[in-house]
PDB file of C-alpha atoms in Angstrom:
ATOM      1  CA  MET A   1     172.141  64.528 107.588  1.00  0.00           C
ATOM      2  CA  GLU A   2     168.602  64.130 108.899  1.00  0.00           C
ATOM      3  CA  LYS A   3     166.185  66.987 108.188  1.00  0.00           C
ATOM      4  CA  ILE A   4     163.859  68.599 110.712  1.00  0.00           C
ATOM      5  CA  ALA A   5     161.224  71.175 109.785  1.00  0.00           C
ATOM      6  CA  ILE A   6     159.775  73.934 111.912  1.00  0.00           C
ATOM      7  CA  ILE A   7     156.441  75.458 110.934  1.00  0.00           C
ATOM      8  CA  GLY A   8     156.333  78.896 112.546  1.00  0.00           C
ATOM      9  CA  PHE A   9     159.359  81.029 113.297  1.00  0.00           C
ATOM     10  CA  GLY A  10     158.258  83.188 116.190  1.00  0.00           C
ATOM     11  CA  ARG A  11     159.824  83.014 119.640  1.00  0.00           C
ATOM     12  CA  PHE A  12     159.229  79.280 120.108  1.00  0.00           C
ATOM     13  CA  GLY A  13     160.266  78.437 116.541  1.00  0.00           C
ATOM     14  CA  LYS A  14     163.529  80.311 117.041  1.00  0.00           C
ATOM     15  CA  VAL A  15     164.193  78.417 120.293  1.00  0.00           C
ATOM     16  CA  LEU A  16     163.630  75.096 118.518  1.00  0.00           C
ATOM     17  CA  TYR A  17     165.913  76.215 115.696  1.00  0.00           C
ATOM     18  CA  ARG A  18     168.749  77.066 118.092  1.00  0.00           C
ATOM     19  CA  LEU A  19     168.353  73.705 119.861  1.00  0.00           C
ATOM     20  CA  PHE A  20     168.322  71.533 116.735  1.00  0.00           C
ATOM     21  CA  LYS A  21     170.540  73.374 114.231  1.00  0.00           C
ATOM     22  CA  PRO A  22     173.868  71.949 115.449  1.00  0.00           C
ATOM     23  CA  ASP A  23     172.791  68.370 114.754  1.00  0.00           C
ATOM     24  CA  PHE A  24     170.255  68.567 111.921  1.00  0.00           C
ATOM     25  CA  GLU A  25     169.604  70.166 108.566  1.00  0.00           C
ATOM     26  CA  MET A  26     166.685  72.522 109.147  1.00  0.00           C
ATOM     27  CA  ILE A  27     163.759  73.421 106.892  1.00  0.00           C
ATOM     28  CA  LEU A  28     161.868  76.495 108.055  1.00  0.00           C
ATOM     29  CA  TYR A  29     158.484  77.893 107.083  1.00  0.00           C
ATOM     30  CA  ASP A  30     156.511  80.851 108.372  1.00  0.00           C
ATOM     31  CA  ALA A  31     153.514  82.440 106.649  1.00  0.00           C
ATOM     32  CA  ASP A  32     154.998  85.830 107.572  1.00  0.00           C
ATOM     33  CA  LYS A  33     158.306  86.118 105.718  1.00  0.00           C
ATOM     34  CA  ARG A  34     159.279  89.013 108.003  1.00  0.00           C
ATOM     35  CA  ALA A  35     159.922  86.394 110.705  1.00  0.00           C
ATOM     36  CA  PHE A  36     163.299  85.677 109.085  1.00  0.00           C
ATOM     37  CA  ARG A  37     164.495  89.275 108.833  1.00  0.00           C
ATOM     38  CA  SER A  38     167.574  90.081 110.858  1.00  0.00           C
ATOM     39  CA  TYR A  39     168.042  86.424 111.787  1.00  0.00           C
ATOM     40  CA  SER A  40     171.235  84.661 110.806  1.00  0.00           C
ATOM     41  CA  LEU A  41     170.620  81.122 109.557  1.00  0.00           C
ATOM     42  CA  ASP A  42     173.210  78.419 108.941  1.00  0.00           C
ATOM     43  CA  LYS A  43     174.067  77.894 105.276  1.00  0.00           C
ATOM     44  CA  LYS A  44     172.908  74.266 105.456  1.00  0.00           C
ATOM     45  CA  ASP A  45     169.395  75.352 106.432  1.00  0.00           C
ATOM     46  CA  ALA A  46     166.557  76.437 104.144  1.00  0.00           C
ATOM     47  CA  VAL A  47     163.602  78.783 104.357  1.00  0.00           C
ATOM     48  CA  VAL A  48     160.849  77.481 102.086  1.00  0.00           C
ATOM     49  CA  ALA A  49     158.202  79.605 100.389  1.00  0.00           C
ATOM     50  CA  HIS A  50     155.392  77.037 100.539  1.00  0.00           C
ATOM     51  CA  PRO A  51     154.443  74.868 103.519  1.00  0.00           C
ATOM     52  CA  SER A  52     154.317  71.674 101.447  1.00  0.00           C
ATOM     53  CA  LEU A  53     158.101  71.869 101.021  1.00  0.00           C
ATOM     54  CA  ALA A  54     158.629  71.513 104.773  1.00  0.00           C
ATOM     55  CA  TYR A  55     157.193  68.001 104.729  1.00  0.00           C
ATOM     56  CA  GLN A  56     160.244  66.527 103.037  1.00  0.00           C
ATOM     57  CA  ALA A  57     161.745  66.494 106.538  1.00  0.00           C
ATOM     58  CA  SER A  58     161.600  63.327 108.626  1.00  0.00           C
ATOM     59  CA  THR A  59     160.192  65.280 111.596  1.00  0.00           C
ATOM     60  CA  VAL A  60     158.003  68.398 111.605  1.00  0.00           C
ATOM     61  CA  PHE A  61     157.506  70.636 114.634  1.00  0.00           C
ATOM     62  CA  PHE A  62     154.625  73.099 114.821  1.00  0.00           C
ATOM     63  CA  ALA A  63     155.616  76.318 116.575  1.00  0.00           C
ATOM     64  CA  VAL A  64     152.535  78.389 115.845  1.00  0.00           C
ATOM     65  CA  PRO A  65     150.364  80.385 118.255  1.00  0.00           C
ATOM     66  CA  ILE A  66     147.953  78.073 120.058  1.00  0.00           C
ATOM     67  CA  GLU A  67     144.966  80.012 118.724  1.00  0.00           C
ATOM     68  CA  ALA A  68     146.131  79.230 115.162  1.00  0.00           C
ATOM     69  CA  PHE A  69     147.061  75.593 115.787  1.00  0.00           C
ATOM     70  CA  ASP A  70     143.762  73.984 114.696  1.00  0.00           C
ATOM     71  CA  GLU A  71     143.652  76.026 111.498  1.00  0.00           C
ATOM     72  CA  VAL A  72     147.284  75.273 110.640  1.00  0.00           C
ATOM     73  CA  ILE A  73     146.823  71.534 111.211  1.00  0.00           C
ATOM     74  CA  SER A  74     143.622  71.590 109.178  1.00  0.00           C
ATOM     75  CA  THR A  75     145.232  73.351 106.204  1.00  0.00           C
ATOM     76  CA  HIS A  76     148.465  71.338 106.366  1.00  0.00           C
ATOM     77  CA  LYS A  77     147.008  67.839 106.816  1.00  0.00           C
ATOM     78  CA  LYS A  78     146.939  67.336 103.038  1.00  0.00           C
ATOM     79  CA  TYR A  79     150.763  67.315 103.163  1.00  0.00           C
ATOM     80  CA  PHE A  80     151.027  64.678 105.919  1.00  0.00           C
ATOM     81  CA  ASN A  81     152.471  61.290 104.941  1.00  0.00           C
TER      82      ASN A  81
END
């Protein structure tokens, strides 16, 4: 099954997760681990502790606040293929 990653699990990240989870294996990362509290994930999906692990997915979506976008891209670009 193809893997999709979502960086950021706020409101938009959760919407993306609900849209894609039926058809893809999901890899999720959020700098704030509290984002995953009280949220039921499918057993096939994974929450990773380090952002570099999200880049094993074939597609990565960024669902971070717009004011943090430049910083996130800047710090994550070392993981881009």
